[in-house]
Short mmCIF file of C-alpha atoms in Angstrom, two decimals:
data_model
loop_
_atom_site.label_atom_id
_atom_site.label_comp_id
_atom_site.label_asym_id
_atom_site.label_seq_id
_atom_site.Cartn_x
_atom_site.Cartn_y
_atom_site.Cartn_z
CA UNK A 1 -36.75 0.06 12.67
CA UNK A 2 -33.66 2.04 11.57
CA UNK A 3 -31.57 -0.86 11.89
CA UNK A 4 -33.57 -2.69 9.77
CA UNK A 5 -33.68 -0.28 7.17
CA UNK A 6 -30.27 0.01 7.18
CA UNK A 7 -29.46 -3.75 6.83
CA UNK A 8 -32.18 -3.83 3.73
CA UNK A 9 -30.48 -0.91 2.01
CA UNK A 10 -27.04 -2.86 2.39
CA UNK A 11 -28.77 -5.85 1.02
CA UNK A 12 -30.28 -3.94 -1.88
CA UNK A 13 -26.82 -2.35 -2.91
CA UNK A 14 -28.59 1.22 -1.89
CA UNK A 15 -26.03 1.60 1.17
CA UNK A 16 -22.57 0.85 1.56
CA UNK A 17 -19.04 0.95 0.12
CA UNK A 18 -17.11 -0.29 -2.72
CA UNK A 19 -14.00 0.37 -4.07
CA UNK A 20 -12.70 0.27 -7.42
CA UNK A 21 -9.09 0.59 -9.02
CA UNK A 22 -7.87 1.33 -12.76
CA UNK A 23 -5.20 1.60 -14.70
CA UNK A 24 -3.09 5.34 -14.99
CA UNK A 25 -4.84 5.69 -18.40
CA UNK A 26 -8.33 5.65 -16.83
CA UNK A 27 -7.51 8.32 -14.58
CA UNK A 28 -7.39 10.66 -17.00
CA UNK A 29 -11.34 11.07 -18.02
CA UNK A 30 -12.90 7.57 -18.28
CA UNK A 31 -12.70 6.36 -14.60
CA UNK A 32 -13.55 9.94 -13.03
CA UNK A 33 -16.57 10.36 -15.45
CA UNK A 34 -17.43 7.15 -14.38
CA UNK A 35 -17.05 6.99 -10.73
CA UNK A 36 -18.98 10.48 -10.67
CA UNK A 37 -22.12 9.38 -13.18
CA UNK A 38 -22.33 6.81 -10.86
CA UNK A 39 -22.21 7.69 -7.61
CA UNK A 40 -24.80 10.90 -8.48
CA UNK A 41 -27.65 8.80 -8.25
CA UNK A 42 -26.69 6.54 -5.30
CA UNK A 43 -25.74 8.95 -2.45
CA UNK A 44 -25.55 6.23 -0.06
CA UNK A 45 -22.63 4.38 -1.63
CA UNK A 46 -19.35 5.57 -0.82
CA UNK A 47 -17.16 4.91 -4.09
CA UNK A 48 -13.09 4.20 -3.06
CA UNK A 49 -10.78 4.57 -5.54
CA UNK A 50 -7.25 3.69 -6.64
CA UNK A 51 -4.31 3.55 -9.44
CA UNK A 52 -2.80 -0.06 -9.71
CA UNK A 53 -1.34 -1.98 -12.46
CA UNK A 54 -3.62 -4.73 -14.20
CA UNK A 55 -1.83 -7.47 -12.39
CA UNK A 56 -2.92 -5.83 -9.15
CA UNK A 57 -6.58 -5.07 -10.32
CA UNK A 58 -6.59 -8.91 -11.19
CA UNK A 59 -5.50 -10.14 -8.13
CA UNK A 60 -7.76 -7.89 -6.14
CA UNK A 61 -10.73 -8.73 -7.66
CA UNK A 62 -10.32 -12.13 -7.30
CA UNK A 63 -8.83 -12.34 -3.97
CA UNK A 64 -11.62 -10.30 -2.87
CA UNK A 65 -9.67 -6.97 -1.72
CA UNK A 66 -11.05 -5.17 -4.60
CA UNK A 67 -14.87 -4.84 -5.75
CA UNK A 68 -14.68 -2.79 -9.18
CA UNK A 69 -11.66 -3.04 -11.97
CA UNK A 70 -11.73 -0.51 -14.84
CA UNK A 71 -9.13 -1.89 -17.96
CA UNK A 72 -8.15 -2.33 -21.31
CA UNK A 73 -8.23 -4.88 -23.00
CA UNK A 74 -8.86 -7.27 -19.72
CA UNK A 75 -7.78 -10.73 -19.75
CA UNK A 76 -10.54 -13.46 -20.27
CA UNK A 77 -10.60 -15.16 -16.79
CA UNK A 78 -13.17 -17.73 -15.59
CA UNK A 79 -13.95 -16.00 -12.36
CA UNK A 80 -14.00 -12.46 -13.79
CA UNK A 81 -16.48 -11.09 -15.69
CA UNK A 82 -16.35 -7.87 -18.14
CA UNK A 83 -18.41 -5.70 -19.47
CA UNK A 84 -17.08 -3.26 -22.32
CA UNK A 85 -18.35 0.66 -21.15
CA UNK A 86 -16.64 2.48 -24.05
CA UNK A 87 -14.23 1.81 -27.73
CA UNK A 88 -11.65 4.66 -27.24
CA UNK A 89 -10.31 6.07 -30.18
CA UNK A 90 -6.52 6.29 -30.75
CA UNK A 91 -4.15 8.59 -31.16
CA UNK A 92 -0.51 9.33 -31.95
CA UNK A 93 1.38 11.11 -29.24
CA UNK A 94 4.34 13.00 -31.48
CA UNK A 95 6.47 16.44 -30.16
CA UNK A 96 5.46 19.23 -31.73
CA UNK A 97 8.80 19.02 -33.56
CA UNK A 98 7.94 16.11 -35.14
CA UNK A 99 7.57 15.33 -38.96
CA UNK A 100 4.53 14.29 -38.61
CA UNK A 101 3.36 16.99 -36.49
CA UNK A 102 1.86 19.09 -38.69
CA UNK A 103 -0.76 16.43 -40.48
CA UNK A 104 -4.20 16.81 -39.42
CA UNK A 105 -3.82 12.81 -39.38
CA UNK A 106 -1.58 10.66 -38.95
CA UNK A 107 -1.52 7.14 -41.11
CA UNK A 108 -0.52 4.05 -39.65
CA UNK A 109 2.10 2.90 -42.08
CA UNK A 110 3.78 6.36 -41.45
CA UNK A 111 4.53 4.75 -38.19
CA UNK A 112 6.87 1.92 -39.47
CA UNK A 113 10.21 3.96 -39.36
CA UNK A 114 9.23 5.67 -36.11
CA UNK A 115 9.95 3.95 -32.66
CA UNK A 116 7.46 3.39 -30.48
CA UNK A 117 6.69 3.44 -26.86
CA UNK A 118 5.24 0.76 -24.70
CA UNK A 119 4.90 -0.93 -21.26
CA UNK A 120 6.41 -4.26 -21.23
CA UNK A 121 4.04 -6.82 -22.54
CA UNK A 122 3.52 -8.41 -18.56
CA UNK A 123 1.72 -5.18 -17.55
CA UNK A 124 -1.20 -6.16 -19.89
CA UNK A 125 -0.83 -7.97 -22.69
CA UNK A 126 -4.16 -7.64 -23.99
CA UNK A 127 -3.27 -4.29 -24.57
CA UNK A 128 0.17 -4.87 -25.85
CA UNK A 129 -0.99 -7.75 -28.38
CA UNK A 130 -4.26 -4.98 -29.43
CA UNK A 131 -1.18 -2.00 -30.70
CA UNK A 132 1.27 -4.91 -32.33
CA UNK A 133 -1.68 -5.92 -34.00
CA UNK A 134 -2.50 -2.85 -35.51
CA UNK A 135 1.17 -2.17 -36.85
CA UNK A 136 0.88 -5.30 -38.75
CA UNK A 137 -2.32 -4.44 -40.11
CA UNK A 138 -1.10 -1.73 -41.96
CA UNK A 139 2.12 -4.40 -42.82
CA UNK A 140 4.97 -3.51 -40.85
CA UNK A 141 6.35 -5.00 -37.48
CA UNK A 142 6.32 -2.18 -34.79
CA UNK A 143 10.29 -1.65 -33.13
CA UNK A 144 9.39 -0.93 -29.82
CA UNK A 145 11.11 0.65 -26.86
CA UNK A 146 9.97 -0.53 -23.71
CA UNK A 147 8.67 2.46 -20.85
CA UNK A 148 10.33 2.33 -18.07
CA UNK A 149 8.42 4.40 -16.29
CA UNK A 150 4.85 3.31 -15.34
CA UNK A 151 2.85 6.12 -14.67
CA UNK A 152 4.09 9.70 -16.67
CA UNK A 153 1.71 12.51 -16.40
CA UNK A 154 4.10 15.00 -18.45
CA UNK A 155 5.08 12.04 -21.11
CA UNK A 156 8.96 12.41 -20.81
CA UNK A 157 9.86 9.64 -22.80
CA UNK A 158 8.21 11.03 -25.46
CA UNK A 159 9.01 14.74 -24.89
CA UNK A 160 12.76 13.95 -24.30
CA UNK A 161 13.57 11.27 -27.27
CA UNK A 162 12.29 10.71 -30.91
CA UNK A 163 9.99 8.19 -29.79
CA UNK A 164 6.12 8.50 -30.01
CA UNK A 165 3.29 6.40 -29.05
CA UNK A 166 -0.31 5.19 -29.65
CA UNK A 167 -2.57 6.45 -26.53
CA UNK A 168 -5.86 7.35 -25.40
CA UNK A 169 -8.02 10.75 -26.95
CA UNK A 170 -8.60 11.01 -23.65
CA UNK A 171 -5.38 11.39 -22.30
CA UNK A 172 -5.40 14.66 -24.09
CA UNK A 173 -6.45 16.53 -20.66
CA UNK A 174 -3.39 18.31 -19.11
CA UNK A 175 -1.15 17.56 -22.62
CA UNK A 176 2.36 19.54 -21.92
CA UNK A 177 2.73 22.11 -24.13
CA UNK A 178 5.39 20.53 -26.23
CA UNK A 179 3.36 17.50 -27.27
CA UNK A 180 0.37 16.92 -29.27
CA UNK A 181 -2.07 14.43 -30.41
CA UNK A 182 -3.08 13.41 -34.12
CA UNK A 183 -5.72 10.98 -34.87
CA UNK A 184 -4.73 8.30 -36.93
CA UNK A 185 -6.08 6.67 -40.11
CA UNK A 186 -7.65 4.23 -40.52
CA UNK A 187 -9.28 5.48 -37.03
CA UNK A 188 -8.61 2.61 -34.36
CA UNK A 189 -10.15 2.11 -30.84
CA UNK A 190 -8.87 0.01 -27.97
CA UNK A 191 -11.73 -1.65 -25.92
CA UNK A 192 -11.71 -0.07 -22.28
CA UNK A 193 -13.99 -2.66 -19.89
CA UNK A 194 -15.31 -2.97 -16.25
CA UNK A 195 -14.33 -6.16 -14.90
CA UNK A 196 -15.62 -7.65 -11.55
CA UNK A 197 -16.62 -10.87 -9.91
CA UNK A 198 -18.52 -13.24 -11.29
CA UNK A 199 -19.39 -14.64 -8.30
CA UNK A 200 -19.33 -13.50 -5.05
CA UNK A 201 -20.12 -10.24 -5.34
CA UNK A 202 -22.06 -7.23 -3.11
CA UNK A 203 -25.35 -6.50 -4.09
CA UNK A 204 -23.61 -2.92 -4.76
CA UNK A 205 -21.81 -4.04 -7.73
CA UNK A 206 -24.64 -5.12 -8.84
CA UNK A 207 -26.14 -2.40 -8.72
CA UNK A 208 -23.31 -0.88 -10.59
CA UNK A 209 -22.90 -3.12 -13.24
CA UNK A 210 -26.95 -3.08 -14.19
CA UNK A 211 -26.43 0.74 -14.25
CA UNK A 212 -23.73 0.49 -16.32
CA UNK A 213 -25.40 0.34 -19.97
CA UNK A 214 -27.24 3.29 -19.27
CA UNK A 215 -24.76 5.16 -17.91
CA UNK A 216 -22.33 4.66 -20.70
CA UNK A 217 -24.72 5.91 -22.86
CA UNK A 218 -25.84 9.28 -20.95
CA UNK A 219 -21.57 9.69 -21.30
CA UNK A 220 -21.78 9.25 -24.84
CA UNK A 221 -19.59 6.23 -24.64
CA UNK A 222 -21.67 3.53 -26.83
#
């Protein structure tokens, strides 16, 4: 009788284990406010987690190694499907030094003389393509320096150059003192998705990804 309880919990996605990787800007709020709303509810699923590029998060899922992917801007693949769980608002990452430091906002076309930091277009151009077009909406073409560094907690190549960049609100947890954030105007927001198997897939993530709208919502993410 246990045994069989146990095998229709795994088959209803109430038992079992899954794990799920995102991106270093996740990792700041939106993937552990996640993983935590979600696994509250459903004490019998063990949530794994881990950091990876996009590439890597692609790969997984579709090889099979990985279960859960949370991204920006995720590539539209046939296999893969996504499901948008918030529209994070931008902001300008400047040292406190900065001219533009002391506005309570920051507008976009005050950006065009400033250099700006990115990861190379390969680690997700979705992303990438999502910031150049918002330079050229307010009509000037971004001159961007390329990070070398992929994951930064203390934001070096900002705090030790002239550079800024266009990040997350919610990578405002743990900011280093000599940096701040501005919003900018016209506010933007960057799409931040779950992606996952369209096929294939444990009855635990789908579980997960019917949870999902509400979920979102209780976060105050839709």
């Amino acid at each position: 009788d246990e045994l069989w309880r146990d095998i229709r919990a795994f088959g209803a996605g109430e038992r079992g284990r899954v794990l799920v990787a995102y991106g270093a800007s996740a990792s700041y709020e939106t993937a552990p406010a996640l993983l935590q709303a979600l696994a509250e509810p459903h004490p019998g699923i063990e949530i794994a987690s881990a950091v990876k590029p996009l590439p890597e998060i692609v790969s997984g899922l579709s090889g099979g190694s990985l279960d859960v992917g949370i991204v920006r801007c995720p590539p539209r693949l046939n296999d893969l499907e996504s499901r948008t769980i918030r529209h994070e608002a931008q902001r300008v990452l400047l040292r406190r030094d900065h001219r533009l430091a002391d506005s309570p906002a920051v507008a976009l076309g005050d950006l065009a003389d400033e250099t700006l930091l990115m990861h190379p277009r390969d680690a997700n151009p979705g992303h990438y393509d999502a910031i150049v077009a918002l330079c050229r909406s307010a009509g000037f073409e971004p001159r961007i320096r390329l990070r070398t560094v992929s994951f930064d907690l203390a934001y070096r190549t900002v705090a030790d150059s002239d550079a800024v960049a266009i990040i997350g609100e919610s990578s405002n947890v743990g900011l280093p003192e000599g940096l701040c954030l501005r919003p900018l105007t016209p506010p933007a927001a960057i799409e931040v998705c779950v992606l996952v198997r369209r096929y294939n897939r444990s009855p635990i993530v789908d579980q997960i990804v019917q949870a999902l709208p509400a979920v979102t919502e209780e976060l105050g993410w839709r």
